Each structure stands twice: as C-alpha cells, then as structure tokens.
mmCIF file with all atom_site columns, C-alpha atoms in Angstrom:
data_model
loop_
_atom_site.group_PDB
_atom_site.id
_atom_site.type_symbol
_atom_site.label_atom_id
_atom_site.label_alt_id
_atom_site.label_comp_id
_atom_site.label_asym_id
_atom_site.label_entity_id
_atom_site.label_seq_id
_atom_site.pdbx_PDB_ins_code
_atom_site.Cartn_x
_atom_site.Cartn_y
_atom_site.Cartn_z
_atom_site.occupancy
_atom_site.B_iso_or_equiv
_atom_site.pdbx_formal_charge
_atom_site.auth_seq_id
_atom_site.auth_comp_id
_atom_site.auth_asym_id
_atom_site.auth_atom_id
_atom_site.pdbx_PDB_model_num
ATOM 1   C CA . GLU R 1 1   ? 104.097 73.845  111.505 1.00 0.00 ? 306 GLU R CA 1
ATOM 2   C CA . ALA R 1 2   ? 105.017 77.215  109.966 1.00 0.00 ? 307 ALA R CA 1
ATOM 3   C CA . GLN R 1 3   ? 102.208 79.612  110.678 1.00 0.00 ? 308 GLN R CA 1
ATOM 4   C CA . VAL R 1 4   ? 100.889 82.997  111.695 1.00 0.00 ? 309 VAL R CA 1
ATOM 5   C CA . THR R 1 5   ? 98.556  82.923  114.683 1.00 0.00 ? 310 THR R CA 1
ATOM 6   C CA . GLN R 1 6   ? 96.142  85.562  115.894 1.00 0.00 ? 311 GLN R CA 1
ATOM 7   C CA . ASN R 1 7   ? 94.199  85.849  119.118 1.00 0.00 ? 312 ASN R CA 1
ATOM 8   C CA . PRO R 1 8   ? 91.409  86.193  119.753 1.00 0.00 ? 313 PRO R CA 1
ATOM 9   C CA . ARG R 1 9   ? 89.654  84.897  116.630 1.00 0.00 ? 314 ARG R CA 1
ATOM 10  C CA . TYR R 1 10  ? 86.379  86.557  117.564 1.00 0.00 ? 315 TYR R CA 1
ATOM 11  C CA . LEU R 1 11  ? 85.767  89.501  119.856 1.00 0.00 ? 316 LEU R CA 1
ATOM 12  C CA . ILE R 1 12  ? 82.719  91.558  120.729 1.00 0.00 ? 317 ILE R CA 1
ATOM 13  C CA . THR R 1 13  ? 83.457  94.638  122.804 1.00 0.00 ? 318 THR R CA 1
ATOM 14  C CA . VAL R 1 14  ? 82.034  98.038  123.653 1.00 0.00 ? 319 VAL R CA 1
ATOM 15  C CA . THR R 1 15  ? 83.070  101.506 122.600 1.00 0.00 ? 320 THR R CA 1
ATOM 16  C CA . GLY R 1 16  ? 86.077  102.841 124.473 1.00 0.00 ? 321 GLY R CA 1
ATOM 17  C CA . LYS R 1 17  ? 87.281  99.609  126.070 1.00 0.00 ? 322 LYS R CA 1
ATOM 18  C CA . LYS R 1 18  ? 90.945  99.127  125.200 1.00 0.00 ? 323 LYS R CA 1
ATOM 19  C CA . LEU R 1 19  ? 91.829  95.882  123.493 1.00 0.00 ? 324 LEU R CA 1
ATOM 20  C CA . THR R 1 20  ? 94.819  94.120  121.998 1.00 0.00 ? 325 THR R CA 1
ATOM 21  C CA . VAL R 1 21  ? 94.848  91.602  119.183 1.00 0.00 ? 326 VAL R CA 1
ATOM 22  C CA . THR R 1 22  ? 97.968  89.482  119.256 1.00 0.00 ? 327 THR R CA 1
ATOM 23  C CA . CYS R 1 23  ? 99.851  88.212  116.226 1.00 0.00 ? 328 CYS R CA 1
ATOM 24  C CA . SER R 1 24  ? 102.727 85.772  116.298 1.00 0.00 ? 329 SER R CA 1
ATOM 25  C CA . GLN R 1 25  ? 104.744 84.024  113.592 1.00 0.00 ? 330 GLN R CA 1
ATOM 26  C CA . ASN R 1 26  ? 107.188 81.138  113.948 1.00 0.00 ? 331 ASN R CA 1
ATOM 27  C CA . MET R 1 27  ? 108.985 81.523  110.609 1.00 0.00 ? 332 MET R CA 1
ATOM 28  C CA . ASN R 1 28  ? 111.637 84.039  111.687 1.00 0.00 ? 333 ASN R CA 1
ATOM 29  C CA . HIS R 1 29  ? 110.154 86.568  109.290 1.00 0.00 ? 334 HIS R CA 1
ATOM 30  C CA . GLU R 1 30  ? 111.441 90.133  109.383 1.00 0.00 ? 335 GLU R CA 1
ATOM 31  C CA . TYR R 1 31  ? 108.354 91.778  107.926 1.00 0.00 ? 336 TYR R CA 1
ATOM 32  C CA . MET R 1 32  ? 104.917 91.881  109.543 1.00 0.00 ? 337 MET R CA 1
ATOM 33  C CA . SER R 1 33  ? 101.776 93.814  108.713 1.00 0.00 ? 338 SER R CA 1
ATOM 34  C CA . TRP R 1 34  ? 98.203  94.398  109.845 1.00 0.00 ? 339 TRP R CA 1
ATOM 35  C CA . TYR R 1 35  ? 95.209  94.740  107.518 1.00 0.00 ? 340 TYR R CA 1
ATOM 36  C CA . ARG R 1 36  ? 91.527  95.237  107.921 1.00 0.00 ? 341 ARG R CA 1
ATOM 37  C CA . GLN R 1 37  ? 89.030  93.821  105.463 1.00 0.00 ? 342 GLN R CA 1
ATOM 38  C CA . ASP R 1 38  ? 85.623  95.362  104.900 1.00 0.00 ? 343 ASP R CA 1
ATOM 39  C CA . PRO R 1 39  ? 83.002  94.429  102.276 1.00 0.00 ? 344 PRO R CA 1
ATOM 40  C CA . GLY R 1 40  ? 83.561  96.246  99.018  1.00 0.00 ? 345 GLY R CA 1
ATOM 41  C CA . LEU R 1 41  ? 86.806  97.825  100.221 1.00 0.00 ? 346 LEU R CA 1
ATOM 42  C CA . GLY R 1 42  ? 89.164  94.891  100.179 1.00 0.00 ? 347 GLY R CA 1
ATOM 43  C CA . LEU R 1 43  ? 92.216  94.683  102.391 1.00 0.00 ? 348 LEU R CA 1
ATOM 44  C CA . ARG R 1 44  ? 93.536  97.964  103.715 1.00 0.00 ? 349 ARG R CA 1
ATOM 45  C CA . GLN R 1 45  ? 96.901  98.194  105.396 1.00 0.00 ? 350 GLN R CA 1
ATOM 46  C CA . ILE R 1 46  ? 96.917  99.611  108.921 1.00 0.00 ? 351 ILE R CA 1
ATOM 47  C CA . TYR R 1 47  ? 100.556 99.379  110.034 1.00 0.00 ? 352 TYR R CA 1
ATOM 48  C CA . TYR R 1 48  ? 103.600 97.402  109.028 1.00 0.00 ? 353 TYR R CA 1
ATOM 49  C CA . SER R 1 49  ? 106.971 96.583  110.474 1.00 0.00 ? 354 SER R CA 1
ATOM 50  C CA . MET R 1 50  ? 110.145 96.008  108.496 1.00 0.00 ? 355 MET R CA 1
ATOM 51  C CA . ASN R 1 51  ? 111.986 94.623  111.522 1.00 0.00 ? 356 ASN R CA 1
ATOM 52  C CA . VAL R 1 52  ? 112.206 94.787  115.313 1.00 0.00 ? 357 VAL R CA 1
ATOM 53  C CA . GLU R 1 53  ? 111.545 98.307  116.617 1.00 0.00 ? 358 GLU R CA 1
ATOM 54  C CA . VAL R 1 54  ? 110.753 99.544  113.070 1.00 0.00 ? 359 VAL R CA 1
ATOM 55  C CA . THR R 1 55  ? 107.098 100.321 112.371 1.00 0.00 ? 360 THR R CA 1
ATOM 56  C CA . ASP R 1 56  ? 105.346 102.544 109.869 1.00 0.00 ? 361 ASP R CA 1
ATOM 57  C CA . LYS R 1 57  ? 101.866 103.632 108.913 1.00 0.00 ? 362 LYS R CA 1
ATOM 58  C CA . GLY R 1 58  ? 99.795  102.059 106.197 1.00 0.00 ? 363 GLY R CA 1
ATOM 59  C CA . ASP R 1 59  ? 96.764  103.677 104.614 1.00 0.00 ? 364 ASP R CA 1
ATOM 60  C CA . VAL R 1 60  ? 94.409  103.551 107.604 1.00 0.00 ? 365 VAL R CA 1
ATOM 61  C CA . PRO R 1 61  ? 96.426  103.920 110.848 1.00 0.00 ? 366 PRO R CA 1
ATOM 62  C CA . GLU R 1 62  ? 94.038  106.232 112.724 1.00 0.00 ? 367 GLU R CA 1
ATOM 63  C CA . GLY R 1 63  ? 92.770  104.705 115.957 1.00 0.00 ? 368 GLY R CA 1
ATOM 64  C CA . TYR R 1 64  ? 95.386  101.936 116.034 1.00 0.00 ? 369 TYR R CA 1
ATOM 65  C CA . LYS R 1 65  ? 98.786  101.402 117.616 1.00 0.00 ? 370 LYS R CA 1
ATOM 66  C CA . VAL R 1 66  ? 101.365 98.687  117.123 1.00 0.00 ? 371 VAL R CA 1
ATOM 67  C CA . SER R 1 67  ? 104.665 97.652  118.620 1.00 0.00 ? 372 SER R CA 1
ATOM 68  C CA . ARG R 1 68  ? 107.431 95.299  117.530 1.00 0.00 ? 373 ARG R CA 1
ATOM 69  C CA . LYS R 1 69  ? 109.565 94.544  120.534 1.00 0.00 ? 374 LYS R CA 1
ATOM 70  C CA . GLU R 1 70  ? 110.538 91.089  119.342 1.00 0.00 ? 375 GLU R CA 1
ATOM 71  C CA . LYS R 1 71  ? 110.704 89.514  115.920 1.00 0.00 ? 376 LYS R CA 1
ATOM 72  C CA . ARG R 1 72  ? 107.909 87.006  116.303 1.00 0.00 ? 377 ARG R CA 1
ATOM 73  C CA . ASN R 1 73  ? 105.182 89.252  117.763 1.00 0.00 ? 378 ASN R CA 1
ATOM 74  C CA . PHE R 1 74  ? 103.313 92.226  116.338 1.00 0.00 ? 379 PHE R CA 1
ATOM 75  C CA . PRO R 1 75  ? 100.301 93.150  118.487 1.00 0.00 ? 380 PRO R CA 1
ATOM 76  C CA . LEU R 1 76  ? 97.588  95.532  117.302 1.00 0.00 ? 381 LEU R CA 1
ATOM 77  C CA . ILE R 1 77  ? 96.244  97.851  119.973 1.00 0.00 ? 382 ILE R CA 1
ATOM 78  C CA . LEU R 1 78  ? 92.958  99.723  119.892 1.00 0.00 ? 383 LEU R CA 1
ATOM 79  C CA . GLU R 1 79  ? 93.165  102.230 122.752 1.00 0.00 ? 384 GLU R CA 1
ATOM 80  C CA . SER R 1 80  ? 89.566  103.430 122.456 1.00 0.00 ? 385 SER R CA 1
ATOM 81  C CA . PRO R 1 81  ? 87.655  101.292 119.963 1.00 0.00 ? 386 PRO R CA 1
ATOM 82  C CA . SER R 1 82  ? 84.758  102.783 118.064 1.00 0.00 ? 387 SER R CA 1
ATOM 83  C CA . PRO R 1 83  ? 82.003  101.106 116.005 1.00 0.00 ? 388 PRO R CA 1
ATOM 84  C CA . ASN R 1 84  ? 83.715  102.074 112.733 1.00 0.00 ? 389 ASN R CA 1
ATOM 85  C CA . GLN R 1 85  ? 86.543  99.742  113.730 1.00 0.00 ? 390 GLN R CA 1
ATOM 86  C CA . THR R 1 86  ? 84.205  96.773  113.458 1.00 0.00 ? 391 THR R CA 1
ATOM 87  C CA . SER R 1 87  ? 85.948  94.672  110.833 1.00 0.00 ? 392 SER R CA 1
ATOM 88  C CA . LEU R 1 88  ? 87.851  91.514  109.971 1.00 0.00 ? 393 LEU R CA 1
ATOM 89  C CA . TYR R 1 89  ? 91.523  91.917  110.825 1.00 0.00 ? 394 TYR R CA 1
ATOM 90  C CA . PHE R 1 90  ? 94.406  89.995  109.297 1.00 0.00 ? 395 PHE R CA 1
ATOM 91  C CA . CYS R 1 91  ? 97.998  89.862  110.374 1.00 0.00 ? 396 CYS R CA 1
ATOM 92  C CA . ALA R 1 92  ? 100.594 88.854  107.785 1.00 0.00 ? 397 ALA R CA 1
ATOM 93  C CA . SER R 1 93  ? 104.315 88.200  107.661 1.00 0.00 ? 398 SER R CA 1
ATOM 94  C CA . SER R 1 94  ? 106.984 87.662  105.046 1.00 0.00 ? 399 SER R CA 1
ATOM 95  C CA . LEU R 1 95  ? 110.654 86.763  105.138 1.00 0.00 ? 400 LEU R CA 1
ATOM 96  C CA . LEU R 1 96  ? 111.673 90.210  103.942 1.00 0.00 ? 401 LEU R CA 1
ATOM 97  C CA . ALA R 1 97  ? 109.691 93.169  102.662 1.00 0.00 ? 402 ALA R CA 1
ATOM 98  C CA . GLY R 1 98  ? 111.395 93.441  99.314  1.00 0.00 ? 403 GLY R CA 1
ATOM 99  C CA . ASP R 1 99  ? 111.425 91.652  95.997  1.00 0.00 ? 404 ASP R CA 1
ATOM 100 C CA . TYR R 1 100 ? 109.600 88.360  95.671  1.00 0.00 ? 405 TYR R CA 1
ATOM 101 C CA . ASN R 1 101 ? 108.387 87.783  99.185  1.00 0.00 ? 406 ASN R CA 1
ATOM 102 C CA . GLU R 1 102 ? 104.879 86.479  99.550  1.00 0.00 ? 407 GLU R CA 1
ATOM 103 C CA . GLN R 1 103 ? 102.947 87.378  102.641 1.00 0.00 ? 408 GLN R CA 1
ATOM 104 C CA . PHE R 1 104 ? 101.603 84.611  104.877 1.00 0.00 ? 409 PHE R CA 1
ATOM 105 C CA . PHE R 1 105 ? 98.345  85.571  106.522 1.00 0.00 ? 410 PHE R CA 1
ATOM 106 C CA . GLY R 1 106 ? 96.958  84.635  109.902 1.00 0.00 ? 411 GLY R CA 1
ATOM 107 C CA . PRO R 1 107 ? 93.431  83.191  110.194 1.00 0.00 ? 412 PRO R CA 1
ATOM 108 C CA . GLY R 1 108 ? 91.819  86.551  110.939 1.00 0.00 ? 413 GLY R CA 1
ATOM 109 C CA . THR R 1 109 ? 90.152  88.203  113.922 1.00 0.00 ? 414 THR R CA 1
ATOM 110 C CA . ARG R 1 110 ? 86.542  89.264  113.618 1.00 0.00 ? 415 ARG R CA 1
ATOM 111 C CA . LEU R 1 111 ? 85.991  92.304  115.808 1.00 0.00 ? 416 LEU R CA 1
ATOM 112 C CA . THR R 1 112 ? 82.636  93.855  116.635 1.00 0.00 ? 417 THR R CA 1
ATOM 113 C CA . VAL R 1 113 ? 82.540  97.138  118.539 1.00 0.00 ? 418 VAL R CA 1
ATOM 114 C CA . LEU R 1 114 ? 79.132  98.010  119.958 1.00 0.00 ? 419 LEU R CA 1
ATOM 115 C CA . GLY J 2 1   ? 96.039  109.113 94.786  1.00 0.00 ? 421 GLY J CA 1
ATOM 116 C CA . GLN J 2 2   ? 96.055  105.376 94.579  1.00 0.00 ? 422 GLN J CA 1
ATOM 117 C CA . ASN J 2 3   ? 93.499  103.296 92.742  1.00 0.00 ? 423 ASN J CA 1
ATOM 118 C CA . ILE J 2 4   ? 93.340  99.587  92.005  1.00 0.00 ? 424 ILE J CA 1
ATOM 119 C CA . ASP J 2 5   ? 90.387  98.295  90.018  1.00 0.00 ? 425 ASP J CA 1
ATOM 120 C CA . GLN J 2 6   ? 89.129  94.769  89.535  1.00 0.00 ? 426 GLN J CA 1
ATOM 121 C CA . PRO J 2 7   ? 85.743  93.454  88.404  1.00 0.00 ? 427 PRO J CA 1
ATOM 122 C CA . THR J 2 8   ? 83.484  92.595  91.303  1.00 0.00 ? 428 THR J CA 1
ATOM 123 C CA . GLU J 2 9   ? 82.349  89.179  90.131  1.00 0.00 ? 429 GLU J CA 1
ATOM 124 C CA . MET J 2 10  ? 82.872  86.701  87.301  1.00 0.00 ? 430 MET J CA 1
ATOM 125 C CA . THR J 2 11  ? 81.123  83.429  86.577  1.00 0.00 ? 431 THR J CA 1
ATOM 126 C CA . ALA J 2 12  ? 82.567  80.589  84.519  1.00 0.00 ? 432 ALA J CA 1
ATOM 127 C CA . THR J 2 13  ? 81.962  76.912  83.865  1.00 0.00 ? 433 THR J CA 1
ATOM 128 C CA . GLU J 2 14  ? 84.057  74.071  85.202  1.00 0.00 ? 434 GLU J CA 1
ATOM 129 C CA . GLY J 2 15  ? 86.877  73.299  82.750  1.00 0.00 ? 435 GLY J CA 1
ATOM 130 C CA . ALA J 2 16  ? 86.781  76.733  81.151  1.00 0.00 ? 436 ALA J CA 1
ATOM 131 C CA . ILE J 2 17  ? 89.266  79.617  81.312  1.00 0.00 ? 437 ILE J CA 1
ATOM 132 C CA . VAL J 2 18  ? 88.718  82.884  83.173  1.00 0.00 ? 438 VAL J CA 1
ATOM 133 C CA . GLN J 2 19  ? 90.784  86.065  82.988  1.00 0.00 ? 439 GLN J CA 1
ATOM 134 C CA . ILE J 2 20  ? 90.659  88.512  85.885  1.00 0.00 ? 440 ILE J CA 1
ATOM 135 C CA . ASN J 2 21  ? 91.881  91.990  85.033  1.00 0.00 ? 441 ASN J CA 1
ATOM 136 C CA . CYS J 2 22  ? 93.476  94.449  87.413  1.00 0.00 ? 442 CYS J CA 1
ATOM 137 C CA . THR J 2 23  ? 94.301  98.038  86.561  1.00 0.00 ? 443 THR J CA 1
ATOM 138 C CA . TYR J 2 24  ? 96.221  100.305 88.867  1.00 0.00 ? 444 TYR J CA 1
ATOM 139 C CA . GLN J 2 25  ? 97.086  103.962 89.160  1.00 0.00 ? 445 GLN J CA 1
ATOM 140 C CA . THR J 2 26  ? 99.613  104.465 91.903  1.00 0.00 ? 446 THR J CA 1
ATOM 141 C CA . SER J 2 27  ? 102.240 107.038 92.720  1.00 0.00 ? 447 SER J CA 1
ATOM 142 C CA . GLY J 2 28  ? 104.914 104.369 92.476  1.00 0.00 ? 448 GLY J CA 1
ATOM 143 C CA . PHE J 2 29  ? 104.976 100.723 91.488  1.00 0.00 ? 449 PHE J CA 1
ATOM 144 C CA . ASN J 2 30  ? 107.272 98.074  92.870  1.00 0.00 ? 450 ASN J CA 1
ATOM 145 C CA . GLY J 2 31  ? 105.643 94.742  92.095  1.00 0.00 ? 451 GLY J CA 1
ATOM 146 C CA . LEU J 2 32  ? 102.195 93.192  91.778  1.00 0.00 ? 452 LEU J CA 1
ATOM 147 C CA . PHE J 2 33  ? 100.884 90.198  93.688  1.00 0.00 ? 453 PHE J CA 1
ATOM 148 C CA . TRP J 2 34  ? 97.816  88.001  93.262  1.00 0.00 ? 454 TRP J CA 1
ATOM 149 C CA . TYR J 2 35  ? 96.217  86.258  96.229  1.00 0.00 ? 455 TYR J CA 1
ATOM 150 C CA . GLN J 2 36  ? 93.356  83.784  96.468  1.00 0.00 ? 456 GLN J CA 1
ATOM 151 C CA . GLN J 2 37  ? 90.877  83.984  99.329  1.00 0.00 ? 457 GLN J CA 1
ATOM 152 C CA . HIS J 2 38  ? 88.218  81.356  99.962  1.00 0.00 ? 458 HIS J CA 1
ATOM 153 C CA . ALA J 2 39  ? 85.165  82.445  101.925 1.00 0.00 ? 459 ALA J CA 1
ATOM 154 C CA . GLY J 2 40  ? 85.909  82.678  105.626 1.00 0.00 ? 460 GLY J CA 1
ATOM 155 C CA . GLU J 2 41  ? 89.606  82.034  105.158 1.00 0.00 ? 461 GLU J CA 1
ATOM 156 C CA . ALA J 2 42  ? 92.849  83.982  104.946 1.00 0.00 ? 462 ALA J CA 1
ATOM 157 C CA . PRO J 2 43  ? 94.357  85.053  101.611 1.00 0.00 ? 463 PRO J CA 1
ATOM 158 C CA . THR J 2 44  ? 97.018  82.776  100.146 1.00 0.00 ? 464 THR J CA 1
ATOM 159 C CA . PHE J 2 45  ? 99.694  83.757  97.646  1.00 0.00 ? 465 PHE J CA 1
ATOM 160 C CA . LEU J 2 46  ? 99.301  82.875  93.971  1.00 0.00 ? 466 LEU J CA 1
ATOM 161 C CA . SER J 2 47  ? 101.763 84.876  91.907  1.00 0.00 ? 467 SER J CA 1
ATOM 162 C CA . TYR J 2 48  ? 104.140 87.816  91.663  1.00 0.00 ? 468 TYR J CA 1
ATOM 163 C CA . ASN J 2 49  ? 105.139 90.070  88.736  1.00 0.00 ? 469 ASN J CA 1
ATOM 164 C CA . VAL J 2 50  ? 107.600 92.922  88.768  1.00 0.00 ? 470 VAL J CA 1
ATOM 165 C CA . LEU J 2 51  ? 108.785 92.890  85.142  1.00 0.00 ? 471 LEU J CA 1
ATOM 166 C CA . ASP J 2 52  ? 106.569 93.022  82.061  1.00 0.00 ? 472 ASP J CA 1
ATOM 167 C CA . GLY J 2 53  ? 105.443 89.672  80.766  1.00 0.00 ? 473 GLY J CA 1
ATOM 168 C CA . LEU J 2 54  ? 103.813 86.433  81.683  1.00 0.00 ? 474 LEU J CA 1
ATOM 169 C CA . GLU J 2 55  ? 104.532 84.259  84.703  1.00 0.00 ? 475 GLU J CA 1
ATOM 170 C CA . GLU J 2 56  ? 103.139 80.742  84.514  1.00 0.00 ? 476 GLU J CA 1
ATOM 171 C CA . LYS J 2 57  ? 102.501 78.471  87.449  1.00 0.00 ? 477 LYS J CA 1
ATOM 172 C CA . GLY J 2 58  ? 100.562 75.339  86.601  1.00 0.00 ? 478 GLY J CA 1
ATOM 173 C CA . ARG J 2 59  ? 96.932  76.235  85.854  1.00 0.00 ? 479 ARG J CA 1
ATOM 174 C CA . PHE J 2 60  ? 97.527  79.837  86.909  1.00 0.00 ? 480 PHE J CA 1
ATOM 175 C CA . SER J 2 61  ? 99.301  82.537  84.912  1.00 0.00 ? 481 SER J CA 1
ATOM 176 C CA . SER J 2 62  ? 99.760  86.215  85.620  1.00 0.00 ? 482 SER J CA 1
ATOM 177 C CA . PHE J 2 63  ? 100.647 88.966  83.171  1.00 0.00 ? 483 PHE J CA 1
ATOM 178 C CA . LEU J 2 64  ? 101.943 92.470  83.770  1.00 0.00 ? 484 LEU J CA 1
ATOM 179 C CA . SER J 2 65  ? 102.267 95.581  81.622  1.00 0.00 ? 485 SER J CA 1
ATOM 180 C CA . ARG J 2 66  ? 103.818 98.354  83.680  1.00 0.00 ? 486 ARG J CA 1
ATOM 181 C CA . SER J 2 67  ? 103.427 100.979 80.946  1.00 0.00 ? 487 SER J CA 1
ATOM 182 C CA . LYS J 2 68  ? 99.670  100.339 80.880  1.00 0.00 ? 488 LYS J CA 1
ATOM 183 C CA . GLY J 2 69  ? 99.234  99.856  84.626  1.00 0.00 ? 489 GLY J CA 1
ATOM 184 C CA . TYR J 2 70  ? 97.585  96.543  83.887  1.00 0.00 ? 490 TYR J CA 1
ATOM 185 C CA . SER J 2 71  ? 97.749  92.972  85.040  1.00 0.00 ? 491 SER J CA 1
ATOM 186 C CA . TYR J 2 72  ? 95.641  89.894  84.613  1.00 0.00 ? 492 TYR J CA 1
ATOM 187 C CA . LEU J 2 73  ? 95.360  86.540  86.304  1.00 0.00 ? 493 LEU J CA 1
ATOM 188 C CA . LEU J 2 74  ? 94.454  83.641  84.027  1.00 0.00 ? 494 LEU J CA 1
ATOM 189 C CA . LEU J 2 75  ? 92.878  80.552  85.518  1.00 0.00 ? 495 LEU J CA 1
ATOM 190 C CA . LYS J 2 76  ? 92.793  77.564  83.182  1.00 0.00 ? 496 LYS J CA 1
ATOM 191 C CA . GLU J 2 77  ? 90.903  74.259  83.417  1.00 0.00 ? 497 GLU J CA 1
ATOM 192 C CA . LEU J 2 78  ? 88.683  75.693  86.089  1.00 0.00 ? 498 LEU J CA 1
ATOM 193 C CA . GLN J 2 79  ? 87.757  73.470  88.989  1.00 0.00 ? 499 GLN J CA 1
ATOM 194 C CA . MET J 2 80  ? 84.978  73.904  91.549  1.00 0.00 ? 500 MET J CA 1
ATOM 195 C CA . LYS J 2 81  ? 87.592  74.567  94.227  1.00 0.00 ? 501 LYS J CA 1
ATOM 196 C CA . ASP J 2 82  ? 88.693  77.669  92.283  1.00 0.00 ? 502 ASP J CA 1
ATOM 197 C CA . SER J 2 83  ? 85.505  79.417  93.422  1.00 0.00 ? 503 SER J CA 1
ATOM 198 C CA . ALA J 2 84  ? 87.015  82.158  95.576  1.00 0.00 ? 504 ALA J CA 1
ATOM 199 C CA . SER J 2 85  ? 87.882  85.832  95.695  1.00 0.00 ? 505 SER J CA 1
ATOM 200 C CA . TYR J 2 86  ? 91.046  86.881  93.844  1.00 0.00 ? 506 TYR J CA 1
ATOM 201 C CA . LEU J 2 87  ? 92.917  89.879  95.184  1.00 0.00 ? 507 LEU J CA 1
ATOM 202 C CA . CYS J 2 88  ? 95.287  92.069  93.218  1.00 0.00 ? 508 CYS J CA 1
ATOM 203 C CA . ALA J 2 89  ? 97.887  93.880  95.347  1.00 0.00 ? 509 ALA J CA 1
ATOM 204 C CA . VAL J 2 90  ? 100.474 96.498  94.415  1.00 0.00 ? 510 VAL J CA 1
ATOM 205 C CA . ARG J 2 91  ? 103.629 97.157  96.394  1.00 0.00 ? 511 ARG J CA 1
ATOM 206 C CA . LEU J 2 92  ? 104.492 100.838 96.390  1.00 0.00 ? 512 LEU J CA 1
ATOM 207 C CA . THR J 2 93  ? 107.886 102.365 95.794  1.00 0.00 ? 513 THR J CA 1
ATOM 208 C CA . ASP J 2 94  ? 107.797 104.795 98.696  1.00 0.00 ? 514 ASP J CA 1
ATOM 209 C CA . SER J 2 95  ? 108.325 101.826 100.955 1.00 0.00 ? 515 SER J CA 1
ATOM 210 C CA . TRP J 2 96  ? 109.050 98.165  100.318 1.00 0.00 ? 516 TRP J CA 1
ATOM 211 C CA . GLY J 2 97  ? 106.609 97.425  103.097 1.00 0.00 ? 517 GLY J CA 1
ATOM 212 C CA . LYS J 2 98  ? 103.624 99.363  101.808 1.00 0.00 ? 518 LYS J CA 1
ATOM 213 C CA . PHE J 2 99  ? 100.883 97.526  99.910  1.00 0.00 ? 519 PHE J CA 1
ATOM 214 C CA . GLN J 2 100 ? 97.551  98.414  98.389  1.00 0.00 ? 520 GLN J CA 1
ATOM 215 C CA . PHE J 2 101 ? 94.932  95.844  97.522  1.00 0.00 ? 521 PHE J CA 1
ATOM 216 C CA . GLY J 2 102 ? 92.059  95.887  95.100  1.00 0.00 ? 522 GLY J CA 1
ATOM 217 C CA . ALA J 2 103 ? 88.596  95.048  96.416  1.00 0.00 ? 523 ALA J CA 1
ATOM 218 C CA . GLY J 2 104 ? 88.829  91.542  94.982  1.00 0.00 ? 524 GLY J CA 1
ATOM 219 C CA . THR J 2 105 ? 87.064  89.617  92.222  1.00 0.00 ? 525 THR J CA 1
ATOM 220 C CA . GLN J 2 106 ? 84.641  86.895  93.267  1.00 0.00 ? 526 GLN J CA 1
ATOM 221 C CA . VAL J 2 107 ? 84.903  83.983  90.828  1.00 0.00 ? 527 VAL J CA 1
ATOM 222 C CA . VAL J 2 108 ? 81.992  81.565  90.787  1.00 0.00 ? 528 VAL J CA 1
ATOM 223 C CA . VAL J 2 109 ? 82.605  78.250  89.040  1.00 0.00 ? 529 VAL J CA 1
ATOM 224 C CA . THR J 2 110 ? 79.476  76.425  87.943  1.00 0.00 ? 530 THR J CA 1
ATOM 225 C CA . PRO J 2 111 ? 79.172  72.722  87.003  1.00 0.00 ? 531 PRO J CA 1
#
C-alpha cells in the first residue's frame, strides 16, 4: 500500500531531551516536507526537501533539524525540545515539487513537551 | 509578508451548496491547492489551480483569480461526510517546495 508513515504517533517528553520523529514514504517521491499544526494557525511548514541531500527552511525552522540521506526517509530532529514545540506534526511527500503534484500526508505525530 | 485568509467556520444543510473563499497576499504565487481534513486525520488533496478559471471534479469545484488573489472551493450536494476542515494552500514562487496554508475552514453539515 502506497503510504507515508510516521513514528511515533504520540510522544510525551520533557524539555531538553533530544528526540527524533521518523518519516518514511514508499512511493519513490522526490519531495518531502514537515509541517506543524496548531489551533487557529493551520499548517506551517518547518523544512522541506526537494531531493536526497537537498533541504531548505520553511516558515518555522527554528528549533528543528532535518536530514535527507536517502529518498524514502526524512526524519525531524528536535535537539532540545521546548514546550512551545508541543504540536501536531505532519510529514508529507509528493512525486515532484513542481506543477500539479499533490502532497500525501502521514497520519501525524502528536508531541507534548513538558 | 504572506497572508492567507479563510472563514473560520461555515454551516450548511445536507444537499445544499457551500462556497469556501480563500484570499491570499503573497510575495509570489505559483499555484493554489485545496485539502480536506477530517477531525483527527491527515489532510487529503482535493484540487489544484494555477491558471485563472474553474476546475471541476465531481461534487467539488475550485476557482482561481490570480489578479484578485482569490480562490473558492464549491461543494455541491453536501453530504454528512463532507463535515471537515478545508485548507487553502499557496505554493510560492521563491521555491517550488515552499507552501503556505490558511488556518482552515470548518464546514459543519447538518441534517
């Protein structure tokens, strides 16, 4: 089944404890992206990747890191999480970044930072 | 700066038509997408416009006017399962990979 998977789905952690949220897609998509979703603010883009080893900042990159060492995986790293990073996180992928290319979203990761 | 506006909530009756407006002010425009998001689920793609005009897809249609910075999503013959949040998203010209989303419009369909 073609899909985007994220792990973990739910995570409660404490301030300052490094964590990684994994994202993987099995559709051979070139483009991948991370978003956070907060009430009243909608989806905000954190980082995106146009292809392997190519990453760029979205609108809210502070406090996050990403890497794209292989096509299928795009992990999101929080080196020192803070309570303001409590949010619902979505990973998405599309075949290419340009033109008509819909994004397929993962199921989401609900993160709480205490 | 960038700004994408949508109404917060709309209510309509089963079988009726609802139009969700989206206005945008961005430094560069390179396509507009509509996504549907049911509560507790991931967004799913509905439609895409890059040229002015109407795109029709079954019960859903989307319209774009680039000169006015305006789009709408039209949902016809509303069904209970259409109760969801509808997200307007603009792709920016400074990068094919950069997107900005509106806050979403919650549509409530009543019997």
